[in-house]
PDB file of C-alpha atoms in Angstrom:
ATOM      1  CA  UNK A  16      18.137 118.045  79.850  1.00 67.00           C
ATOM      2  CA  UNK A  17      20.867 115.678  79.947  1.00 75.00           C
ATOM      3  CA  UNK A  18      22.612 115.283  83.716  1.00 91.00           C
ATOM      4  CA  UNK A  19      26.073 114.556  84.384  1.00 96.00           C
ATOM      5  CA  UNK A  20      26.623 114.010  88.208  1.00 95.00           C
ATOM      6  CA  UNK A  21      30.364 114.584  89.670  1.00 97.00           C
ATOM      7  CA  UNK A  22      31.275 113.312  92.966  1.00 96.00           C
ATOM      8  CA  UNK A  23      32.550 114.356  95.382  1.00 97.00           C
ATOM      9  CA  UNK A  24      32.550 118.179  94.963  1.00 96.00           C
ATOM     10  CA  UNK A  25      35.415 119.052  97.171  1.00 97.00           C
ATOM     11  CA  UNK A  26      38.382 117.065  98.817  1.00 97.00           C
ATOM     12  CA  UNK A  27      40.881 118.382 101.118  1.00 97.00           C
ATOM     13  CA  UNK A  28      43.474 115.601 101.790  1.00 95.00           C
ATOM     14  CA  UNK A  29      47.255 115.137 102.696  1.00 96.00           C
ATOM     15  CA  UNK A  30      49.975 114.952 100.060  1.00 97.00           C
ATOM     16  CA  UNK A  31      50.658 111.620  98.974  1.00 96.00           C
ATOM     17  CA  UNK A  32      47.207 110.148  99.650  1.00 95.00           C
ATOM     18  CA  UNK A  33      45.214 108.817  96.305  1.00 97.00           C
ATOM     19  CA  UNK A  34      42.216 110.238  94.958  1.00 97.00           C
ATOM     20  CA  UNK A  35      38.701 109.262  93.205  1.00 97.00           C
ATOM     21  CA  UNK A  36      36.853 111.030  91.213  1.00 98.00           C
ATOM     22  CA  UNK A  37      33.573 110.054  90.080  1.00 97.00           C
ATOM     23  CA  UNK A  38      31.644 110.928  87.234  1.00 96.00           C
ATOM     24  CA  UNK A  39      28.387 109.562  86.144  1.00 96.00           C
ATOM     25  CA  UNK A  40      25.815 110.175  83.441  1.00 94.00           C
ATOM     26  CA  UNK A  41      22.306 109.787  85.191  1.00 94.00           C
ATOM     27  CA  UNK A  42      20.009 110.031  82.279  1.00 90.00           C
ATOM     28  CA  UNK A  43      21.633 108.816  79.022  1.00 90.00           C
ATOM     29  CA  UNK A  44      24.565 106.338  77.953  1.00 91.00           C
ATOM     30  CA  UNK A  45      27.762 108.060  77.954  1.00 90.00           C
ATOM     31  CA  UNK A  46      29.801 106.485  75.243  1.00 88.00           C
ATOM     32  CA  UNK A  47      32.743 109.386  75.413  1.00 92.00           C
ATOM     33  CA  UNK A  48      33.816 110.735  78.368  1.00 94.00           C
ATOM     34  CA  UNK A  49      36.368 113.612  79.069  1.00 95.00           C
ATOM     35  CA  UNK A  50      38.323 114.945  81.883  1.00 97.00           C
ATOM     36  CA  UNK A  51      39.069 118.622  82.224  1.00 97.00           C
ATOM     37  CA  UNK A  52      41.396 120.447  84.953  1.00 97.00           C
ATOM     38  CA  UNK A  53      41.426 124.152  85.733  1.00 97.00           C
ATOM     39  CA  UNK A  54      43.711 126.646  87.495  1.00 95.00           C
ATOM     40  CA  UNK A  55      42.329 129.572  89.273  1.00 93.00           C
ATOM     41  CA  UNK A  56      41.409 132.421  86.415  1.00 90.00           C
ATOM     42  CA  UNK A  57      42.692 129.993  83.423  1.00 93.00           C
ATOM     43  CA  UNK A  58      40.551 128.258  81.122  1.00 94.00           C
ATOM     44  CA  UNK A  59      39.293 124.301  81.181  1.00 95.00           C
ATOM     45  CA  UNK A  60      42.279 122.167  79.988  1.00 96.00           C
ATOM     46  CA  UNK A  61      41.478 119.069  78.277  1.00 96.00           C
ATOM     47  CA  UNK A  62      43.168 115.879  80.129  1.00 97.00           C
ATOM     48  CA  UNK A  63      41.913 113.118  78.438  1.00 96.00           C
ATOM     49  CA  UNK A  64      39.351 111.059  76.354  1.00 94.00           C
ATOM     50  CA  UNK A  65      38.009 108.141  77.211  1.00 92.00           C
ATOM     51  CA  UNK A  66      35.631 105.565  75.597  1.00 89.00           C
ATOM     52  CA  UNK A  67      33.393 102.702  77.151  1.00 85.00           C
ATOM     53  CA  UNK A  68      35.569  99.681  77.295  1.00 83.00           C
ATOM     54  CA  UNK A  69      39.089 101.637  76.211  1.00 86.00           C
ATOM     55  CA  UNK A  70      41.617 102.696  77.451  1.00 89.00           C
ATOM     56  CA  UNK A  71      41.825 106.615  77.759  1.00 93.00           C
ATOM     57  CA  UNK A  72      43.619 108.752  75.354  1.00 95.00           C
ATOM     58  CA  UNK A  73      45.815 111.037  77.483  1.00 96.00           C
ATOM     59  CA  UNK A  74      46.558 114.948  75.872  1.00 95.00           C
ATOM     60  CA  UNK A  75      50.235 115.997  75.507  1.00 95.00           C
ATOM     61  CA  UNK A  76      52.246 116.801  79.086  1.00 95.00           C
ATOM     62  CA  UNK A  77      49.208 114.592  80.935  1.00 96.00           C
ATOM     63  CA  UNK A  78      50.933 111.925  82.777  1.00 95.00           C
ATOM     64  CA  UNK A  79      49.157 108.425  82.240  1.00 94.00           C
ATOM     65  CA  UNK A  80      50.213 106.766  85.467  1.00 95.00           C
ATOM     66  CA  UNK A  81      49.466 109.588  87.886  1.00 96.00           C
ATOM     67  CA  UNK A  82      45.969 110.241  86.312  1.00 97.00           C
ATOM     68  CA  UNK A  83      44.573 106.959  86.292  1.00 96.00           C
ATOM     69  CA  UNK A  84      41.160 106.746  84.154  1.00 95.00           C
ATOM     70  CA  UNK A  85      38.298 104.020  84.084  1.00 92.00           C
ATOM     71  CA  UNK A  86      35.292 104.285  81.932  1.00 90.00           C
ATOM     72  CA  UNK A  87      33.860 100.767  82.767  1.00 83.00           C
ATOM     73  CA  UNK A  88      30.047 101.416  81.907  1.00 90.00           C
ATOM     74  CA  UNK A  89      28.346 103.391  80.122  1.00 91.00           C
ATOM     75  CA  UNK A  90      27.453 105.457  82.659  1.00 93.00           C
ATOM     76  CA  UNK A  91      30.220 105.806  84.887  1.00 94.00           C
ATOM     77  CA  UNK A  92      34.029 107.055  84.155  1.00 94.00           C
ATOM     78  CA  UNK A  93      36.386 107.504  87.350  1.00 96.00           C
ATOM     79  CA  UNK A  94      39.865 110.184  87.711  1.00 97.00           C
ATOM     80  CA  UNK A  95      42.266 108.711  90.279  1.00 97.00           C
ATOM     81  CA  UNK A  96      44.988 110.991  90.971  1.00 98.00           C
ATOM     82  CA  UNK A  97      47.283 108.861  92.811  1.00 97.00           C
ATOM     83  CA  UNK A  98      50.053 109.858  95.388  1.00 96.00           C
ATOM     84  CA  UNK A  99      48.704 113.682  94.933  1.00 96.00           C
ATOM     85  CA  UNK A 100      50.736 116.375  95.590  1.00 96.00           C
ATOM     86  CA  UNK A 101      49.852 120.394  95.826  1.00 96.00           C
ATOM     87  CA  UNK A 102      50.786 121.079  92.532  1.00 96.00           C
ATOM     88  CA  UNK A 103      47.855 118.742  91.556  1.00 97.00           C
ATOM     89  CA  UNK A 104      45.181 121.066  93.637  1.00 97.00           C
ATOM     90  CA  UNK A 105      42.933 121.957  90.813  1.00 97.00           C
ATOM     91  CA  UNK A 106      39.117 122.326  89.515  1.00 97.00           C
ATOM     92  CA  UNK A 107      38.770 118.718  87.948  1.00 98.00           C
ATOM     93  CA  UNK A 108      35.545 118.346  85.636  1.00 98.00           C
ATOM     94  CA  UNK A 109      34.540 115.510  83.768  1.00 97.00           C
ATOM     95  CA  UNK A 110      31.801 116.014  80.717  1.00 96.00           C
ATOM     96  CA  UNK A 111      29.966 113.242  79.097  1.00 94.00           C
ATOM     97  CA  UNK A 112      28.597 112.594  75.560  1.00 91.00           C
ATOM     98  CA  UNK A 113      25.808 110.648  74.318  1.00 85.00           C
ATOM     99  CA  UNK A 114      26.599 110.315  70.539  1.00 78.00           C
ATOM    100  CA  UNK A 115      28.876 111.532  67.679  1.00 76.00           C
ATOM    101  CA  UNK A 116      30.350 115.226  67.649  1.00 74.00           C
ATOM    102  CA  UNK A 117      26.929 116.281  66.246  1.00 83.00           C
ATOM    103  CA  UNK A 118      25.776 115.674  70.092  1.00 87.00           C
ATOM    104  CA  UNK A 119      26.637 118.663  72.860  1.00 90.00           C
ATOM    105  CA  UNK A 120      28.964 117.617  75.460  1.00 92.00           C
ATOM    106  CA  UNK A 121      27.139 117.398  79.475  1.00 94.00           C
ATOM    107  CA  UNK A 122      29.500 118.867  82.156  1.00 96.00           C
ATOM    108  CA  UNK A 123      29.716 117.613  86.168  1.00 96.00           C
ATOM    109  CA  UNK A 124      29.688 120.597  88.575  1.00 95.00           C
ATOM    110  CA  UNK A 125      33.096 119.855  89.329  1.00 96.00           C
ATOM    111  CA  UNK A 126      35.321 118.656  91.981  1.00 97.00           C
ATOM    112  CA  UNK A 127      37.548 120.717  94.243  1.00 97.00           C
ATOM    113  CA  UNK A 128      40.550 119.092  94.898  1.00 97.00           C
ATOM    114  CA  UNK A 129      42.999 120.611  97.575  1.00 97.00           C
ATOM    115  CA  UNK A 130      46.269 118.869  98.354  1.00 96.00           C
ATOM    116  CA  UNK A 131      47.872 120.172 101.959  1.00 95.00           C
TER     117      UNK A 131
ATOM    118  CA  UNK B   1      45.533 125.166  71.027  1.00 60.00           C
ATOM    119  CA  UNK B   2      42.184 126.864  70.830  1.00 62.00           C
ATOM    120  CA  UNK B   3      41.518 127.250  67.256  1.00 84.00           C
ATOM    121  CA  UNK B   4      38.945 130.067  67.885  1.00 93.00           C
ATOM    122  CA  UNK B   5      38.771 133.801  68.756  1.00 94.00           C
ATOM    123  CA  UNK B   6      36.693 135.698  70.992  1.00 97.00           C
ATOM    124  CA  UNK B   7      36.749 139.028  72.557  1.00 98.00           C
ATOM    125  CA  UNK B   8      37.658 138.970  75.889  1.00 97.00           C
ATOM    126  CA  UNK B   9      34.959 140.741  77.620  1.00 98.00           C
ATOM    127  CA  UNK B  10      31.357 142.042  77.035  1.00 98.00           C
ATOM    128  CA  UNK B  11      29.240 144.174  78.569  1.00 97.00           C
ATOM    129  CA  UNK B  12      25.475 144.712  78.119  1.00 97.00           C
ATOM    130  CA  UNK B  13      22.464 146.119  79.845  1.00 96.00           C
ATOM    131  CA  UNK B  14      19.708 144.131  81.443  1.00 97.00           C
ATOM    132  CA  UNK B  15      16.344 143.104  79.233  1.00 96.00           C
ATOM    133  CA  UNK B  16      18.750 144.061  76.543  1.00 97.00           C
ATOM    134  CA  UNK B  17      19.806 141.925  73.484  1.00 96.00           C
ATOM    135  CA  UNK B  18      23.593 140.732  73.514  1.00 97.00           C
ATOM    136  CA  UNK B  19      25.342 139.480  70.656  1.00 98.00           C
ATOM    137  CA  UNK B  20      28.545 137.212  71.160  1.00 98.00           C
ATOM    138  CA  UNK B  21      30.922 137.185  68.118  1.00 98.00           C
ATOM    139  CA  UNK B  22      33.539 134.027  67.335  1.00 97.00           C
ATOM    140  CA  UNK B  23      36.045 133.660  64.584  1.00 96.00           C
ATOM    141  CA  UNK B  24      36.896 130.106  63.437  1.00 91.00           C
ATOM    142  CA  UNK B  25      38.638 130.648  59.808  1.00 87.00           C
ATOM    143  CA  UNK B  26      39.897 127.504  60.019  1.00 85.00           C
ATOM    144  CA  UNK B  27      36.915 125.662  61.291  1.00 89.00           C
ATOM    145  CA  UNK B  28      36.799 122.444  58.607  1.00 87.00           C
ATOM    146  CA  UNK B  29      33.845 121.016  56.786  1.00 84.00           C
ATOM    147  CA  UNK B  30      32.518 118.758  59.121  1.00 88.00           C
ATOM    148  CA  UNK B  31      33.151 120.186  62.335  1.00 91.00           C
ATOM    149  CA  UNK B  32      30.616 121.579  64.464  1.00 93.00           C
ATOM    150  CA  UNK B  33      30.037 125.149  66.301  1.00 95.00           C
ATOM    151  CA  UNK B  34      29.507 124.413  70.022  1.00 95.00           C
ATOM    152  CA  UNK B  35      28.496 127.400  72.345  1.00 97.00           C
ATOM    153  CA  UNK B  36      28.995 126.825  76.060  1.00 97.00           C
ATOM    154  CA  UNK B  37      29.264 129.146  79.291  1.00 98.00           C
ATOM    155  CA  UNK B  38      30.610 128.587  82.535  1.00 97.00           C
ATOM    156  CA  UNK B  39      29.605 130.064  85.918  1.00 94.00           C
ATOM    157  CA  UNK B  40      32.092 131.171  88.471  1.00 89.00           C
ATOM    158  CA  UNK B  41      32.954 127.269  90.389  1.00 89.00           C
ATOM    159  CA  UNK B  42      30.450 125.306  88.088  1.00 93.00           C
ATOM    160  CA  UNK B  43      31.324 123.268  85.249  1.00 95.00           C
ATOM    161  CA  UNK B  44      30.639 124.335  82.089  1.00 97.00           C
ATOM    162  CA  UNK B  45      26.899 124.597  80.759  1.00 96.00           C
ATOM    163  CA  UNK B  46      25.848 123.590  77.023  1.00 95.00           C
ATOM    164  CA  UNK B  47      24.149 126.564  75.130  1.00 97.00           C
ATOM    165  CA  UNK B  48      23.873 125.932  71.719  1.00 97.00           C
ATOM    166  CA  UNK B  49      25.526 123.893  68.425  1.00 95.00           C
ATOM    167  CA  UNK B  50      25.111 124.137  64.557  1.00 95.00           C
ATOM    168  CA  UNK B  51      26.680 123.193  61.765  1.00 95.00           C
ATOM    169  CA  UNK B  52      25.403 125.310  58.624  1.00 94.00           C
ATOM    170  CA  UNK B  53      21.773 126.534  59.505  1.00 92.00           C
ATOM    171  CA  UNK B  54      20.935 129.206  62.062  1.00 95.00           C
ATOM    172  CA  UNK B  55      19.444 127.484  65.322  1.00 96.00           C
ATOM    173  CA  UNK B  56      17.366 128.815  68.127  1.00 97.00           C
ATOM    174  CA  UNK B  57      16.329 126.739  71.128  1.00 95.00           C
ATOM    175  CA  UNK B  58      15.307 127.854  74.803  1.00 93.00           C
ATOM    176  CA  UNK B  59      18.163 129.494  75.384  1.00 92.00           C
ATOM    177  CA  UNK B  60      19.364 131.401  72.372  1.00 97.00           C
ATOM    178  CA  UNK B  61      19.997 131.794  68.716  1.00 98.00           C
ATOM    179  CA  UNK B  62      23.019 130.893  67.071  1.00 98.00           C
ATOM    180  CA  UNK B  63      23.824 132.715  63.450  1.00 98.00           C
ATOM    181  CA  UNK B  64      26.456 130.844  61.489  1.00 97.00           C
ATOM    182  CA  UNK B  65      28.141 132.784  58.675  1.00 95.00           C
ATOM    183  CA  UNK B  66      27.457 131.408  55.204  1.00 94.00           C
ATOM    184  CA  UNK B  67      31.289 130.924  54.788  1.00 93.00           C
ATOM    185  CA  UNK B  68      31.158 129.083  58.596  1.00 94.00           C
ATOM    186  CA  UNK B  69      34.202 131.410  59.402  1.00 94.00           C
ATOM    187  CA  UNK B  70      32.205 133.430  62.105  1.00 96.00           C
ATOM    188  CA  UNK B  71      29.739 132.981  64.068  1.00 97.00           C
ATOM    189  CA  UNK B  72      27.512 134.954  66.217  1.00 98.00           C
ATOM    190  CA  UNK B  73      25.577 133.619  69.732  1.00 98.00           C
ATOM    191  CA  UNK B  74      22.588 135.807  70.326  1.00 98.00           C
ATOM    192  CA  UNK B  75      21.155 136.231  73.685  1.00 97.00           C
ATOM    193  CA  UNK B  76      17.551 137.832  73.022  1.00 95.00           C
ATOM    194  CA  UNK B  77      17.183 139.393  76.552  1.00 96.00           C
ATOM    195  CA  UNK B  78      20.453 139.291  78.928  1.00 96.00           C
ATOM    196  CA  UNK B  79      19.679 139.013  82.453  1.00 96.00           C
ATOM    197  CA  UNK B  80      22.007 139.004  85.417  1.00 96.00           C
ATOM    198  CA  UNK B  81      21.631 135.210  85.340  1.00 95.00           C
ATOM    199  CA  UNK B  82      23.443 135.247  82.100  1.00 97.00           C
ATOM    200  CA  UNK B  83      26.920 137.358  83.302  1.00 97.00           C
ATOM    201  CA  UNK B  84      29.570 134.259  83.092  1.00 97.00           C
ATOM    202  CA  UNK B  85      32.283 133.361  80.444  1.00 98.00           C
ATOM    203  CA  UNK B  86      30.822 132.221  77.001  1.00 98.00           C
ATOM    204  CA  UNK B  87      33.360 129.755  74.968  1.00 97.00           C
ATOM    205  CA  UNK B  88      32.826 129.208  71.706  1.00 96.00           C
ATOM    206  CA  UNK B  89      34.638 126.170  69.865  1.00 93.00           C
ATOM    207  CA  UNK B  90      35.314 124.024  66.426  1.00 91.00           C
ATOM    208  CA  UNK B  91      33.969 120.520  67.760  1.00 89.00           C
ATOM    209  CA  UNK B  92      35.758 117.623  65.935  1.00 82.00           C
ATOM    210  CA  UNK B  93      36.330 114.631  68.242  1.00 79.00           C
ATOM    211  CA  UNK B  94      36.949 117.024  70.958  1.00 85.00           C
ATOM    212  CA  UNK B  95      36.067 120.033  72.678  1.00 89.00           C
ATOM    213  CA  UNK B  96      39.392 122.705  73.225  1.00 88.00           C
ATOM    214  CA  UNK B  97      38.595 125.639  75.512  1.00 92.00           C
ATOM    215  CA  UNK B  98      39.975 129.164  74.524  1.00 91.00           C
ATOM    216  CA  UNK B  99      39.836 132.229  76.730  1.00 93.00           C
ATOM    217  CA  UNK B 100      36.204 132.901  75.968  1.00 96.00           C
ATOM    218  CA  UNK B 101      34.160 136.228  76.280  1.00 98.00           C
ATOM    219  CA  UNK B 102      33.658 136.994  79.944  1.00 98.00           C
ATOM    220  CA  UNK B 103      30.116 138.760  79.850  1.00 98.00           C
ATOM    221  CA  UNK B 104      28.898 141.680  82.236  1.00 98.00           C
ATOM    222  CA  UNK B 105      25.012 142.263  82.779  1.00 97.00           C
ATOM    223  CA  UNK B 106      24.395 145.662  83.951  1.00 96.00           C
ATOM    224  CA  UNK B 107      21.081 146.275  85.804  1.00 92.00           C
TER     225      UNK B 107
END
């Protein structure tokens, strides 16, 4: 089946310091990808869409400038969370899809992030 | 918001069959029904889609109502590998989460 590898799979860093996500689609071209956050016992929240050679399309509340999104290639879409702050310690997952809504969506494994 | 409704937990037996309601009355005409589950610290896993027709694959069946408002996922023989939280979902250009079904495999 279709892979979707997620990198790194946990950070611990200090407050203010920026941080990369990547996500990357190892068997098929990604031409949507999606970012997801989720608090402890809550549900995935959608925090943006992004297309191949677009700029992302942020949800309601998500701020643009501190959740910086690249989907350069067609296999590869990156989160930075710059200056991060606890209140930005979260399950981050990206998911990737191949075609039209007719297609499933591929999920990373998720990456830890934990802001001291 | 989540546009769908699930129960919010399950239970079933081992080697048993479980069957995993979802109510989208509002789902529209072109929209897909997308079946996912998620393990505790994993992302989310793909299951099963349809739009009209019944589908089985590997995994499980999925039983669409002839009106589209309901839909049922059908897991032939639950095993312990399959306790985790099932999400169902109206798939337009996007994929919103609800609470899901969290679902309990006795042995």
């Amino acid at each position: 089946g279709a892979v979707v590898s997620q990198h790194p799979s946990r950070v611990i860093c200090k407050s203010g310091t920026s941080v990369k996500i990547e996500c990357r689609s190892l068997d098929f071209q990604a031409t949507t990808m999606f970012w997801y956050r989720q608090f402890p016992k809550q549900s995935l929240m959608l925090m943006a869409t992004s297309n191949e050679g677009s700029k992302a399309t942020y949800e309601q509340g998500v701020e643009k400038d501190k959740f910086l999104i690249n989907h350069a290639s067609l296999t590869l879409s990156t989160l930075t969370v710059t200056s991060a702050h606890p209140e930005d310690s979260s399950f981050y997952i990206c998911s990737a899809r191949g075609g039209g809504r007719s297609q499933p969506q591929h999920f990373g494994d998720g990456t830890r992030l934990s802001i001291l | 918001d989540a546009k769908t409704t699930q129960p919010n937990s399950m239970e079933s037996n081992e080697e048993e069959p479980v069957h995993l309601p979802c109510n989208h009355s509002t789902i529209s005409g072109t929209d897909y029904i997308h079946w996912y589950r998620q393990l505790p610290s994993q992302g989310p896993e793909y299951v099963i889609h349809g739009l009209t027709s019944n589908v089985n694959n590997r995994m499980a069946s999925l039983a669409i109502a002839e009106d589209r408002k309901s839909s049922t996922l059908i897991l032939h023989r639950a095993t312990l590998r399959d306790a985790a939280v099932y999400y169902c979902m109206e798939y337009g250009n996007k994929l919103v989460f609800g609470a899901g079904t969290i679902l309990r495999v006795k042995s």
